[in-house]
C-alpha cells in the first residue's frame, strides 16, 4: 500500500490575524482577532498585493513591503489509507489556514473525493502539516492556501526491481539541497528530484548504475551504485559547494529606520574584516565618528567623548566592557553575535544613562534544525561554541567559551629575551544560553563572564617593584518575550558582579639573603548589581506605533585599600564587601516612551521622552528629563534626509568603566549635554550606499576624571577641593560610502572631521618652570583626533580564497599630559643655563599622525560534514610605529670621537604594535 501524495499549490489569499493586522496598522475594534483577506497577484519579484489592497492595509508599495514570501512545507503529514480501499484512487482538495507560526489552524474541503472515507483521511492528516511562516514585507502573516491529497493505488514493485532512497546535502554544512536533480545512467531528463527535506526515492533495475546529481551553486557529481535483486538501498549524497560561506546578499527583516544614524553590520561584515582578529565588535573601530586611544586598543572614542561615555549592550543588557585586555578580542564569542548595531549619535530613548554613542550586539537566534559546533584556535587563544536544539520540548541550549594562552607565550618570550619571567597577560570568558518556546513567546536564560589578568613582576633584585591588574565581571539575565495586549512585550531581570584589583609587589630578602616576592598593596573595587527592565510595543494604526518601557538598577559597591595603597588617614577596610559592608549604594531608575508617526508616506517623525532618577545613599537624588526627536524624510526612492536632537545625562566618568567608581562618583552630580545631528542617506545604485552626518554636541556639565584620580584616590583625600565640573562641546561631520555584503565582496570608506573642546583652568608657566598665574580658556580635549580615515575591503574568490585589507589614518591627539606627555619648551636663562619647561596648555603641540595597513588572507574547505577555515590576520602589516608620547631630554652628540654640547631633543615614544594571527576554525 502506497501512501497518499500531498501537493502544495500556488498561494491565493493572504489572511492577517488580529495581531498581525494590528502590526500592519489595521484597526481592531474588539479584542478578538480580525481577519482581513486580500488577493495576491504574481510579479517579477514573486507574489505581491495589489495597490488597492496594499492601501487598505496601510502598506507602501514603494517601500517594498507588499512582497509576499509564501510558506514552505517543512513537515509532511501523509494520510492513512482507509481499510478496504487500498486499490481505490482519489483526490481531496483542501484549503488550509496556516498561522504565523507555520501551523495549520483551520482546514476546509473545497472538493471532496468520490469516496467519503478518503476525504475523512485527508481531514484527519492535514493538521499535522508544518510550514515555514509566510511573510509580507518581512512580517510573518497567516495565509490561506489550497492543498491537495492524492490517493494513488500502490504500485506493486516487481521482485526484479530495486529501490534507491536517500538524501542530497551540501558538503560541509550538511544543508539539505532542495530540487536537486538526479540523472540515471546518462539520461537527458532527470529521473527524480529532491523534496523540501532534500530526500528522494527511485526504483531502478538490479545491477550497476551511475547517478549524476546536479544542484544550483554546487558542483555536479556522479555516484556509482550496484544493487541486487529486491534490495532497498539508502544513501546520502554530498555535493561540493562552489563557494564555502559565500558573500550572499541576505534579505533580512530589518527594523524600520526611525533613528538618525544606525550602522548595522551582518555575517562576514563582522567576522572577516582585516585587523579585527575575526571579532565582531572590533569592527566598530573602523566606523565613521570613531577615534582610538592607540592603534590596536579597541575602546571606541565616539565623536570626541571619553570612551566610558559610550554604552555597550547585548540584547538590551548593559555590560561594562567589550574587549579583553583593551586590545581584544571581545568578551563574547563571535558565534553568539548575529548583528552589530552602532549608533554614533542621538541614540533612541531605550538607551539611557550615557552621553556618547551606543554599541549593541544582537544575539543570534538559536538554530532549531540540528547540532552545531565550532572550534577555533590561533596563536593567542582557543575556544569553542556548541548549540543543541531539542525539538520535542522546543528547547535550545548553547555554550561557548575561550581561554588565552598568551600569558604562557609572553612568559616564554621574556625568559628567552631577558632570562626573567616578568610579563604576564591572559584572559578567559564563557557564555551559556538556554532558550525555551512558551506558547507564542520565548523564555531565555543567558549567562556570561569575563576575566583579564595582566602585570609586570618585579625583577630579581632587592626593592624591585612590580604591578598587576585583574578585571572580572559576570552577568546572568533572564528574559521573556510574549504578545501582550495586542502588542509585543518583554520582561528581563539581570544579576551582575564586577571586580577590579590593582596590586603592587616588591622583591624582598629574608635573613639569609634569599629573595622572595611579596604583595605590598592592593586597591580593589567590587560591585554587585540587580536590575530589571520591561518594554512593550504596539502598532496603534497604520501610521502610528507606540513603544514604552522602564528599567531599574540597584548597585552596591565596596572599595578595599591595603598596604602602600592606603592614603593618609585611611583606615583599613579588609572586611569591605558589596553586600555586607558597602561603601556606596545607588539606585538608577528610568522610564521612556516613544512614538513612530508617519503623517505622510514620505515622512517619519519619532518623538520620545526619557526620565531617569539617580539616587545615592544617603539622601542624594538627581533627576534627568531627556526629550528626544528624530525626523526622516524620503525625498526620493533613493535619497533620505534626516535630523535629530536630544538631551543626555550620565554619572561622572573615568577613562573606562571602573566598578564602584561609577557608583560613588554620583556625589559630584550628573554630566549633561545635548546632541544635534543632521544628514542624508543616498542609495546611488544597487550595491552603493552613501551617507553624510554633521553633528554638534554641547556639554553643559562635564565631570571627566582620569585614571590617576582613581589610582591616587585624590578626590577621597580631598586633595582637589574645587568643583570638578566644566563645560565643553564637540562638532564635526562623518562621511561614508559602503558596499554591503554581496557579489563576492563588501567594503566601505569613511572619513571623519572632529573638534572636541573643554573649558578649563590652567597655569601660565614662567621660564623658571613655576606657575605665574591661573587662567581660564577653551582647550582641545585629550581625545580629539581632527581627521580619521578608514577604508576596508574584502573579496572572496571562486576558489574559496578570501583576501582583504584595511587602511587607517588619523591625526594625533593633543599632547596635554592627560593620557600622554605634556608639551615642553626649551628655555635659556639669563645666566646661560638651559632647561625644558612645561608649555602652557593652550599652546601644546600634537602627537604625530599615524598610518596603518592591515591585511587578511583566508582559505575555506568543505569536507563531508564540516568546514575548515584557515586565516592569517595581520594588524599593522605596514609595520608603522604610532607615537603615543614624547620624551624631552638632552642628547650628547659626537664629532668623530670628540663629544659636543648636548642638544635638547623631543624624542618620540613609539609603540610597535604588529600582531600577526594565524588561526583555524572547524564548523560542524
mmCIF file of N, CA and C in Angstrom, residues 242-357:
data_model
loop_
_atom_site.group_PDB
_atom_site.id
_atom_site.type_symbol
_atom_site.label_atom_id
_atom_site.label_comp_id
_atom_site.label_asym_id
_atom_site.label_seq_id
_atom_site.Cartn_x
_atom_site.Cartn_y
_atom_site.Cartn_z
ATOM 1 N N UNK A 242 30.280 25.379 -4.716
ATOM 2 C CA UNK A 242 31.267 26.130 -5.484
ATOM 3 C C UNK A 242 31.940 27.190 -4.616
ATOM 4 N N UNK A 243 31.204 27.712 -3.612
ATOM 5 C CA UNK A 243 31.770 28.666 -2.670
ATOM 6 C C UNK A 243 31.392 28.244 -1.267
ATOM 7 N N UNK A 244 32.381 28.189 -0.370
ATOM 8 C CA UNK A 244 32.127 27.914 1.033
ATOM 9 C C UNK A 244 31.881 29.245 1.734
ATOM 10 N N UNK A 245 30.754 29.361 2.430
ATOM 11 C CA UNK A 245 30.372 30.613 3.086
ATOM 12 C C UNK A 245 30.404 31.784 2.104
ATOM 13 N N UNK A 246 29.601 31.734 1.047
ATOM 14 C CA UNK A 246 29.655 32.793 0.032
ATOM 15 C C UNK A 246 29.197 34.130 0.580
ATOM 16 N N UNK A 247 29.643 35.200 -0.078
ATOM 17 C CA UNK A 247 29.193 36.552 0.265
ATOM 18 C C UNK A 247 27.851 36.782 -0.415
ATOM 19 N N UNK A 248 26.804 36.256 0.174
ATOM 20 C CA UNK A 248 25.485 36.370 -0.412
ATOM 21 C C UNK A 248 24.747 37.572 0.161
ATOM 22 N N UNK A 249 23.993 38.227 -0.689
ATOM 23 C CA UNK A 249 23.124 39.288 -0.218
ATOM 24 C C UNK A 249 21.931 38.654 0.473
ATOM 25 N N UNK A 250 21.805 38.890 1.759
ATOM 26 C CA UNK A 250 20.739 38.293 2.547
ATOM 27 C C UNK A 250 19.681 39.350 2.816
ATOM 28 N N UNK A 251 18.454 39.075 2.410
ATOM 29 C CA UNK A 251 17.352 39.984 2.688
ATOM 30 C C UNK A 251 16.868 39.697 4.094
ATOM 31 N N UNK A 252 17.015 40.670 4.983
ATOM 32 C CA UNK A 252 16.676 40.480 6.388
ATOM 33 C C UNK A 252 15.420 41.262 6.744
ATOM 34 N N UNK A 253 14.829 40.856 7.834
ATOM 35 C CA UNK A 253 13.690 41.593 8.379
ATOM 36 C C UNK A 253 14.220 42.784 9.161
ATOM 37 N N UNK A 254 14.730 43.771 8.434
ATOM 38 C CA UNK A 254 15.328 44.933 9.066
ATOM 39 C C UNK A 254 14.259 45.772 9.774
ATOM 40 N N UNK A 255 14.609 46.293 10.937
ATOM 41 C CA UNK A 255 13.719 47.211 11.611
ATOM 42 C C UNK A 255 13.590 48.496 10.800
ATOM 43 N N UNK A 256 12.413 49.088 10.759
ATOM 44 C CA UNK A 256 12.264 50.345 10.009
ATOM 45 C C UNK A 256 13.216 51.399 10.547
ATOM 46 N N UNK A 257 13.755 52.205 9.656
ATOM 47 C CA UNK A 257 14.676 53.261 10.052
ATOM 48 C C UNK A 257 13.898 54.396 10.698
ATOM 49 N N UNK A 258 14.111 54.579 11.991
ATOM 50 C CA UNK A 258 13.480 55.691 12.700
ATOM 51 C C UNK A 258 14.512 56.581 13.369
ATOM 52 N N UNK A 259 15.678 56.030 13.744
ATOM 53 C CA UNK A 259 16.710 56.810 14.402
ATOM 54 C C UNK A 259 17.466 57.661 13.390
ATOM 55 N N UNK A 260 18.262 58.583 13.898
ATOM 56 C CA UNK A 260 19.008 59.462 12.993
ATOM 57 C C UNK A 260 20.085 58.668 12.261
ATOM 58 N N UNK A 261 20.931 57.986 13.009
ATOM 59 C CA UNK A 261 22.026 57.250 12.398
ATOM 60 C C UNK A 261 22.177 55.897 13.082
ATOM 61 N N UNK A 262 22.102 54.844 12.300
ATOM 62 C CA UNK A 262 22.392 53.499 12.789
ATOM 63 C C UNK A 262 23.120 52.749 11.689
ATOM 64 N N UNK A 263 24.273 52.199 12.011
ATOM 65 C CA UNK A 263 25.026 51.392 11.066
ATOM 66 C C UNK A 263 24.935 49.945 11.536
ATOM 67 N N UNK A 264 24.362 49.071 10.713
ATOM 68 C CA UNK A 264 24.198 47.669 11.068
ATOM 69 C C UNK A 264 25.103 46.815 10.193
ATOM 70 N N UNK A 265 25.826 45.901 10.829
ATOM 71 C CA UNK A 265 26.744 45.006 10.129
ATOM 72 C C UNK A 265 26.334 43.567 10.401
ATOM 73 N N UNK A 266 26.430 42.709 9.369
ATOM 74 C CA UNK A 266 25.966 41.336 9.472
ATOM 75 C C UNK A 266 27.033 40.368 8.952
ATOM 76 N N UNK A 267 26.829 39.084 9.306
ATOM 77 C CA UNK A 267 27.563 37.970 8.707
ATOM 78 C C UNK A 267 29.056 38.243 8.629
ATOM 79 N N UNK A 268 29.624 38.089 7.396
ATOM 80 C CA UNK A 268 31.073 38.258 7.232
ATOM 81 C C UNK A 268 31.531 39.687 7.467
ATOM 82 N N UNK A 269 30.613 40.655 7.406
ATOM 83 C CA UNK A 269 30.999 42.038 7.680
ATOM 84 C C UNK A 269 31.512 42.220 9.108
ATOM 85 N N UNK A 270 31.132 41.342 10.010
ATOM 86 C CA UNK A 270 31.587 41.463 11.390
ATOM 87 C C UNK A 270 32.581 40.367 11.762
ATOM 88 N N UNK A 271 32.954 39.502 10.817
ATOM 89 C CA UNK A 271 33.855 38.401 11.159
ATOM 90 C C UNK A 271 35.084 38.315 10.263
ATOM 91 N N UNK A 272 35.079 38.996 9.141
ATOM 92 C CA UNK A 272 36.171 38.818 8.198
ATOM 93 C C UNK A 272 36.809 40.140 7.790
ATOM 94 N N UNK A 273 36.759 41.133 8.680
ATOM 95 C CA UNK A 273 37.394 42.412 8.393
ATOM 96 C C UNK A 273 38.856 42.337 8.821
ATOM 97 N N UNK A 274 39.798 42.646 7.945
ATOM 98 C CA UNK A 274 41.226 42.570 8.304
ATOM 99 C C UNK A 274 41.562 43.431 9.514
ATOM 100 N N UNK A 275 42.455 42.918 10.344
ATOM 101 C CA UNK A 275 42.910 43.649 11.507
ATOM 102 C C UNK A 275 42.023 43.546 12.714
ATOM 103 N N UNK A 276 40.849 42.895 12.591
ATOM 104 C CA UNK A 276 39.930 42.781 13.723
ATOM 105 C C UNK A 276 40.043 41.431 14.417
ATOM 106 N N UNK A 277 40.919 40.554 13.935
ATOM 107 C CA UNK A 277 41.142 39.242 14.543
ATOM 108 C C UNK A 277 39.872 38.403 14.564
ATOM 109 N N UNK A 278 38.978 38.637 13.589
ATOM 110 C CA UNK A 278 37.741 37.876 13.495
ATOM 111 C C UNK A 278 36.703 38.237 14.527
ATOM 112 N N UNK A 279 36.864 39.369 15.192
ATOM 113 C CA UNK A 279 35.978 39.736 16.292
ATOM 114 C C UNK A 279 34.932 40.743 15.825
ATOM 115 N N UNK A 280 33.634 40.480 16.060
ATOM 116 C CA UNK A 280 32.594 41.382 15.562
ATOM 117 C C UNK A 280 32.688 42.800 16.089
ATOM 118 N N UNK A 281 32.957 42.979 17.394
ATOM 119 C CA UNK A 281 32.892 44.315 17.972
ATOM 120 C C UNK A 281 34.085 45.184 17.602
ATOM 121 N N UNK A 282 35.216 44.588 17.247
ATOM 122 C CA UNK A 282 36.363 45.404 16.861
ATOM 123 C C UNK A 282 36.104 46.156 15.558
ATOM 124 N N UNK A 283 35.121 45.701 14.787
ATOM 125 C CA UNK A 283 34.790 46.386 13.533
ATOM 126 C C UNK A 283 34.304 47.803 13.811
ATOM 127 N N UNK A 284 33.741 48.034 14.994
ATOM 128 C CA UNK A 284 33.262 49.369 15.349
ATOM 129 C C UNK A 284 34.392 50.387 15.269
ATOM 130 N N UNK A 285 35.635 49.960 15.524
ATOM 131 C CA UNK A 285 36.761 50.881 15.488
ATOM 132 C C UNK A 285 37.001 51.455 14.096
ATOM 133 N N UNK A 286 36.390 50.863 13.076
ATOM 134 C CA UNK A 286 36.573 51.334 11.700
ATOM 135 C C UNK A 286 35.348 52.084 11.180
ATOM 136 N N UNK A 287 34.430 52.418 12.072
ATOM 137 C CA UNK A 287 33.223 53.128 11.681
ATOM 138 C C UNK A 287 33.456 54.641 11.689
ATOM 139 N N UNK A 288 32.647 55.397 10.953
ATOM 140 C CA UNK A 288 32.789 56.860 10.977
ATOM 141 C C UNK A 288 32.464 57.412 12.354
ATOM 142 N N UNK A 289 33.197 58.457 12.745
ATOM 143 C CA UNK A 289 32.979 59.088 14.034
ATOM 144 C C UNK A 289 33.706 58.446 15.183
ATOM 145 N N UNK A 290 34.561 57.439 14.911
ATOM 146 C CA UNK A 290 35.230 56.695 15.975
ATOM 147 C C UNK A 290 36.731 56.973 15.940
ATOM 148 N N UNK A 291 37.269 57.401 17.076
ATOM 149 C CA UNK A 291 38.704 57.533 17.252
ATOM 150 C C UNK A 291 39.210 56.440 18.175
ATOM 151 N N UNK A 292 40.490 56.500 18.545
ATOM 152 C CA UNK A 292 41.068 55.436 19.354
ATOM 153 C C UNK A 292 42.053 56.027 20.357
ATOM 154 N N UNK A 293 42.293 55.253 21.443
ATOM 155 C CA UNK A 293 43.319 55.624 22.400
ATOM 156 C C UNK A 293 44.701 55.419 21.808
ATOM 157 N N UNK A 294 44.860 54.306 21.098
ATOM 158 C CA UNK A 294 46.105 53.982 20.408
ATOM 159 C C UNK A 294 45.804 52.844 19.454
ATOM 160 N N UNK A 295 46.671 52.638 18.492
ATOM 161 C CA UNK A 295 46.458 51.608 17.490
ATOM 162 C C UNK A 295 46.351 50.239 18.144
ATOM 163 N N UNK A 296 45.277 49.513 17.822
ATOM 164 C CA UNK A 296 45.073 48.190 18.374
ATOM 165 C C UNK A 296 44.218 48.157 19.613
ATOM 166 N N UNK A 297 44.122 49.281 20.358
ATOM 167 C CA UNK A 297 43.263 49.329 21.535
ATOM 168 C C UNK A 297 41.825 49.521 21.071
ATOM 169 N N UNK A 298 40.945 48.662 21.562
ATOM 170 C CA UNK A 298 39.634 48.530 20.940
ATOM 171 C C UNK A 298 38.523 49.332 21.586
ATOM 172 N N UNK A 299 38.825 50.221 22.510
ATOM 173 C CA UNK A 299 37.760 51.028 23.094
ATOM 174 C C UNK A 299 37.460 52.217 22.198
ATOM 175 N N UNK A 300 36.232 52.304 21.666
ATOM 176 C CA UNK A 300 35.921 53.393 20.737
ATOM 177 C C UNK A 300 35.797 54.740 21.436
ATOM 178 N N UNK A 301 36.388 55.746 20.835
ATOM 179 C CA UNK A 301 36.220 57.128 21.253
ATOM 180 C C UNK A 301 35.246 57.751 20.260
ATOM 181 N N UNK A 302 33.995 57.887 20.652
ATOM 182 C CA UNK A 302 32.924 58.260 19.728
ATOM 183 C C UNK A 302 32.726 59.764 19.750
ATOM 184 N N UNK A 303 32.991 60.382 18.619
ATOM 185 C CA UNK A 303 32.774 61.811 18.416
ATOM 186 C C UNK A 303 33.395 62.658 19.526
ATOM 187 N N UNK A 304 34.613 62.297 19.907
ATOM 188 C CA UNK A 304 35.383 63.117 20.819
ATOM 189 C C UNK A 304 35.030 63.015 22.276
ATOM 190 N N UNK A 305 34.200 62.035 22.668
ATOM 191 C CA UNK A 305 33.847 61.877 24.076
ATOM 192 C C UNK A 305 34.806 60.893 24.740
ATOM 193 N N UNK A 306 34.729 60.807 26.081
ATOM 194 C CA UNK A 306 35.504 59.787 26.775
ATOM 195 C C UNK A 306 35.024 58.403 26.360
ATOM 196 N N UNK A 307 35.915 57.389 26.314
ATOM 197 C CA UNK A 307 35.446 56.037 25.989
ATOM 198 C C UNK A 307 34.327 55.567 26.909
ATOM 199 N N UNK A 308 34.372 55.941 28.195
ATOM 200 C CA UNK A 308 33.348 55.500 29.140
ATOM 201 C C UNK A 308 31.994 56.134 28.869
ATOM 202 N N UNK A 309 31.915 57.131 27.994
ATOM 203 C CA UNK A 309 30.632 57.756 27.676
ATOM 204 C C UNK A 309 29.828 56.951 26.673
ATOM 205 N N UNK A 310 30.411 55.925 26.098
ATOM 206 C CA UNK A 310 29.721 55.071 25.130
ATOM 207 C C UNK A 310 29.223 53.818 25.838
ATOM 208 N N UNK A 311 27.964 53.457 25.593
ATOM 209 C CA UNK A 311 27.360 52.300 26.243
ATOM 210 C C UNK A 311 27.467 51.053 25.390
ATOM 211 N N UNK A 312 27.723 49.907 26.047
ATOM 212 C CA UNK A 312 27.820 48.617 25.372
ATOM 213 C C UNK A 312 26.660 47.736 25.843
ATOM 214 N N UNK A 313 25.928 47.134 24.891
ATOM 215 C CA UNK A 313 24.749 46.343 25.216
ATOM 216 C C UNK A 313 24.769 45.016 24.461
ATOM 217 N N UNK A 314 24.144 44.020 25.079
ATOM 218 C CA UNK A 314 23.860 42.736 24.432
ATOM 219 C C UNK A 314 22.362 42.477 24.578
ATOM 220 N N UNK A 315 21.613 42.638 23.497
ATOM 221 C CA UNK A 315 20.163 42.462 23.541
ATOM 222 C C UNK A 315 19.535 43.221 24.707
ATOM 223 N N UNK A 316 19.930 44.456 24.896
ATOM 224 C CA UNK A 316 19.358 45.289 25.937
ATOM 225 C C UNK A 316 20.021 45.185 27.284
ATOM 226 N N UNK A 317 20.952 44.237 27.469
ATOM 227 C CA UNK A 317 21.660 44.072 28.734
ATOM 228 C C UNK A 317 22.960 44.853 28.662
ATOM 229 N N UNK A 318 23.135 45.817 29.564
ATOM 230 C CA UNK A 318 24.351 46.617 29.534
ATOM 231 C C UNK A 318 25.491 45.858 30.202
ATOM 232 N N UNK A 319 26.636 45.840 29.554
ATOM 233 C CA UNK A 319 27.811 45.180 30.106
ATOM 234 C C UNK A 319 28.920 46.217 30.254
ATOM 235 N N UNK A 320 29.843 46.017 31.193
ATOM 236 C CA UNK A 320 30.825 47.067 31.490
ATOM 237 C C UNK A 320 31.893 47.240 30.431
ATOM 238 N N UNK A 321 32.244 46.173 29.731
ATOM 239 C CA UNK A 321 33.307 46.284 28.741
ATOM 240 C C UNK A 321 33.083 45.265 27.636
ATOM 241 N N UNK A 322 33.705 45.514 26.507
ATOM 242 C CA UNK A 322 33.538 44.637 25.357
ATOM 243 C C UNK A 322 34.788 43.853 25.018
ATOM 244 N N UNK A 323 35.951 44.281 25.509
ATOM 245 C CA UNK A 323 37.190 43.726 24.990
ATOM 246 C C UNK A 323 38.102 43.249 26.114
ATOM 247 N N UNK A 324 38.835 42.181 25.836
ATOM 248 C CA UNK A 324 39.836 41.675 26.762
ATOM 249 C C UNK A 324 41.114 42.513 26.673
ATOM 250 N N UNK A 325 41.672 42.836 27.812
ATOM 251 C CA UNK A 325 42.992 43.475 27.891
ATOM 252 C C UNK A 325 43.092 44.737 27.037
ATOM 253 N N UNK A 326 41.945 45.405 26.823
ATOM 254 C CA UNK A 326 41.865 46.617 25.988
ATOM 255 C C UNK A 326 42.135 46.343 24.513
ATOM 256 N N UNK A 327 42.879 45.307 24.196
ATOM 257 C CA UNK A 327 43.238 45.024 22.809
ATOM 258 C C UNK A 327 42.223 44.133 22.110
ATOM 259 N N UNK A 328 41.506 43.321 22.838
ATOM 260 C CA UNK A 328 40.602 42.360 22.242
ATOM 261 C C UNK A 328 41.184 40.970 22.365
ATOM 262 N N UNK A 329 40.418 39.953 22.008
ATOM 263 C CA UNK A 329 39.104 40.012 21.367
ATOM 264 C C UNK A 329 38.005 40.414 22.340
ATOM 265 N N UNK A 330 36.760 40.416 21.832
ATOM 266 C CA UNK A 330 35.633 40.804 22.666
ATOM 267 C C UNK A 330 35.350 39.726 23.699
ATOM 268 N N UNK A 331 34.557 40.097 24.707
ATOM 269 C CA UNK A 331 34.267 39.180 25.804
ATOM 270 C C UNK A 331 33.133 38.219 25.459
ATOM 271 N N UNK A 332 32.601 38.276 24.237
ATOM 272 C CA UNK A 332 31.528 37.394 23.788
ATOM 273 C C UNK A 332 31.997 36.639 22.553
ATOM 274 N N UNK A 333 31.754 35.331 22.537
ATOM 275 C CA UNK A 333 32.170 34.513 21.402
ATOM 276 C C UNK A 333 31.485 35.000 20.121
ATOM 277 N N UNK A 334 32.218 35.107 19.016
ATOM 278 C CA UNK A 334 31.627 35.646 17.780
ATOM 279 C C UNK A 334 30.395 34.893 17.297
ATOM 280 N N UNK A 335 30.308 33.577 17.537
ATOM 281 C CA UNK A 335 29.165 32.815 17.042
ATOM 282 C C UNK A 335 27.873 33.139 17.780
ATOM 283 N N UNK A 336 27.963 33.843 18.897
ATOM 284 C CA UNK A 336 26.763 34.279 19.602
ATOM 285 C C UNK A 336 26.193 35.566 19.008
ATOM 286 N N UNK A 337 26.965 36.256 18.179
ATOM 287 C CA UNK A 337 26.562 37.569 17.672
ATOM 288 C C UNK A 337 26.041 37.443 16.244
ATOM 289 N N UNK A 338 24.838 37.930 16.027
ATOM 290 C CA UNK A 338 24.240 37.920 14.693
ATOM 291 C C UNK A 338 24.443 39.255 13.974
ATOM 292 N N UNK A 339 24.267 40.349 14.709
ATOM 293 C CA UNK A 339 24.343 41.688 14.122
ATOM 294 C C UNK A 339 24.955 42.636 15.138
ATOM 295 N N UNK A 340 25.719 43.597 14.654
ATOM 296 C CA UNK A 340 26.233 44.668 15.495
ATOM 297 C C UNK A 340 25.622 45.981 15.006
ATOM 298 N N UNK A 341 24.926 46.662 15.908
ATOM 299 C CA UNK A 341 24.343 47.970 15.607
ATOM 300 C C UNK A 341 25.182 49.043 16.291
ATOM 301 N N UNK A 342 25.523 50.068 15.536
ATOM 302 C CA UNK A 342 26.322 51.177 16.060
ATOM 303 C C UNK A 342 25.565 52.479 15.867
ATOM 304 N N UNK A 343 25.327 53.183 16.981
ATOM 305 C CA UNK A 343 24.681 54.493 16.971
ATOM 306 C C UNK A 343 25.738 55.522 17.363
ATOM 307 N N UNK A 344 26.356 56.239 16.423
ATOM 308 C CA UNK A 344 27.383 57.212 16.796
ATOM 309 C C UNK A 344 26.838 58.438 17.496
ATOM 310 N N UNK A 345 25.554 58.709 17.330
ATOM 311 C CA UNK A 345 24.978 59.884 17.970
ATOM 312 C C UNK A 345 23.471 59.799 18.063
ATOM 313 N N UNK A 346 22.895 60.530 19.022
ATOM 314 C CA UNK A 346 21.452 60.630 19.228
ATOM 315 C C UNK A 346 20.767 59.269 19.222
ATOM 316 N N UNK A 347 21.183 58.337 20.125
ATOM 317 C CA UNK A 347 20.540 57.017 20.162
ATOM 318 C C UNK A 347 19.097 57.117 20.626
ATOM 319 N N UNK A 348 18.259 56.101 20.346
ATOM 320 C CA UNK A 348 16.847 56.127 20.755
ATOM 321 C C UNK A 348 16.691 56.126 22.273
ATOM 322 N N UNK A 349 15.438 56.355 22.730
ATOM 323 C CA UNK A 349 15.187 56.577 24.153
ATOM 324 C C UNK A 349 15.370 55.321 25.001
ATOM 325 N N UNK A 350 15.343 54.135 24.408
ATOM 326 C CA UNK A 350 15.532 52.940 25.233
ATOM 327 C C UNK A 350 16.956 52.834 25.766
ATOM 328 N N UNK A 351 17.869 53.616 25.184
ATOM 329 C CA UNK A 351 19.248 53.648 25.679
ATOM 330 C C UNK A 351 19.406 54.888 26.558
ATOM 331 N N UNK A 352 19.663 54.661 27.823
ATOM 332 C CA UNK A 352 19.776 55.782 28.746
ATOM 333 C C UNK A 352 21.053 55.734 29.556
ATOM 334 N N UNK A 353 21.301 56.845 30.270
ATOM 335 C CA UNK A 353 22.432 56.994 31.178
ATOM 336 C C UNK A 353 23.774 56.913 30.460
ATOM 337 N N UNK A 354 23.868 57.574 29.305
ATOM 338 C CA UNK A 354 25.153 57.750 28.642
ATOM 339 C C UNK A 354 25.126 59.039 27.824
ATOM 340 N N UNK A 355 26.328 59.619 27.664
ATOM 341 C CA UNK A 355 26.467 60.881 26.942
ATOM 342 C C UNK A 355 26.866 60.690 25.488
ATOM 343 N N UNK A 356 27.466 59.534 25.167
ATOM 344 C CA UNK A 356 28.025 59.340 23.840
ATOM 345 C C UNK A 356 27.184 58.426 22.980
ATOM 346 N N UNK A 357 27.859 57.524 22.275
ATOM 347 C CA UNK A 357 27.173 56.626 21.366
ATOM 348 C C UNK A 357 26.780 55.323 22.037
#
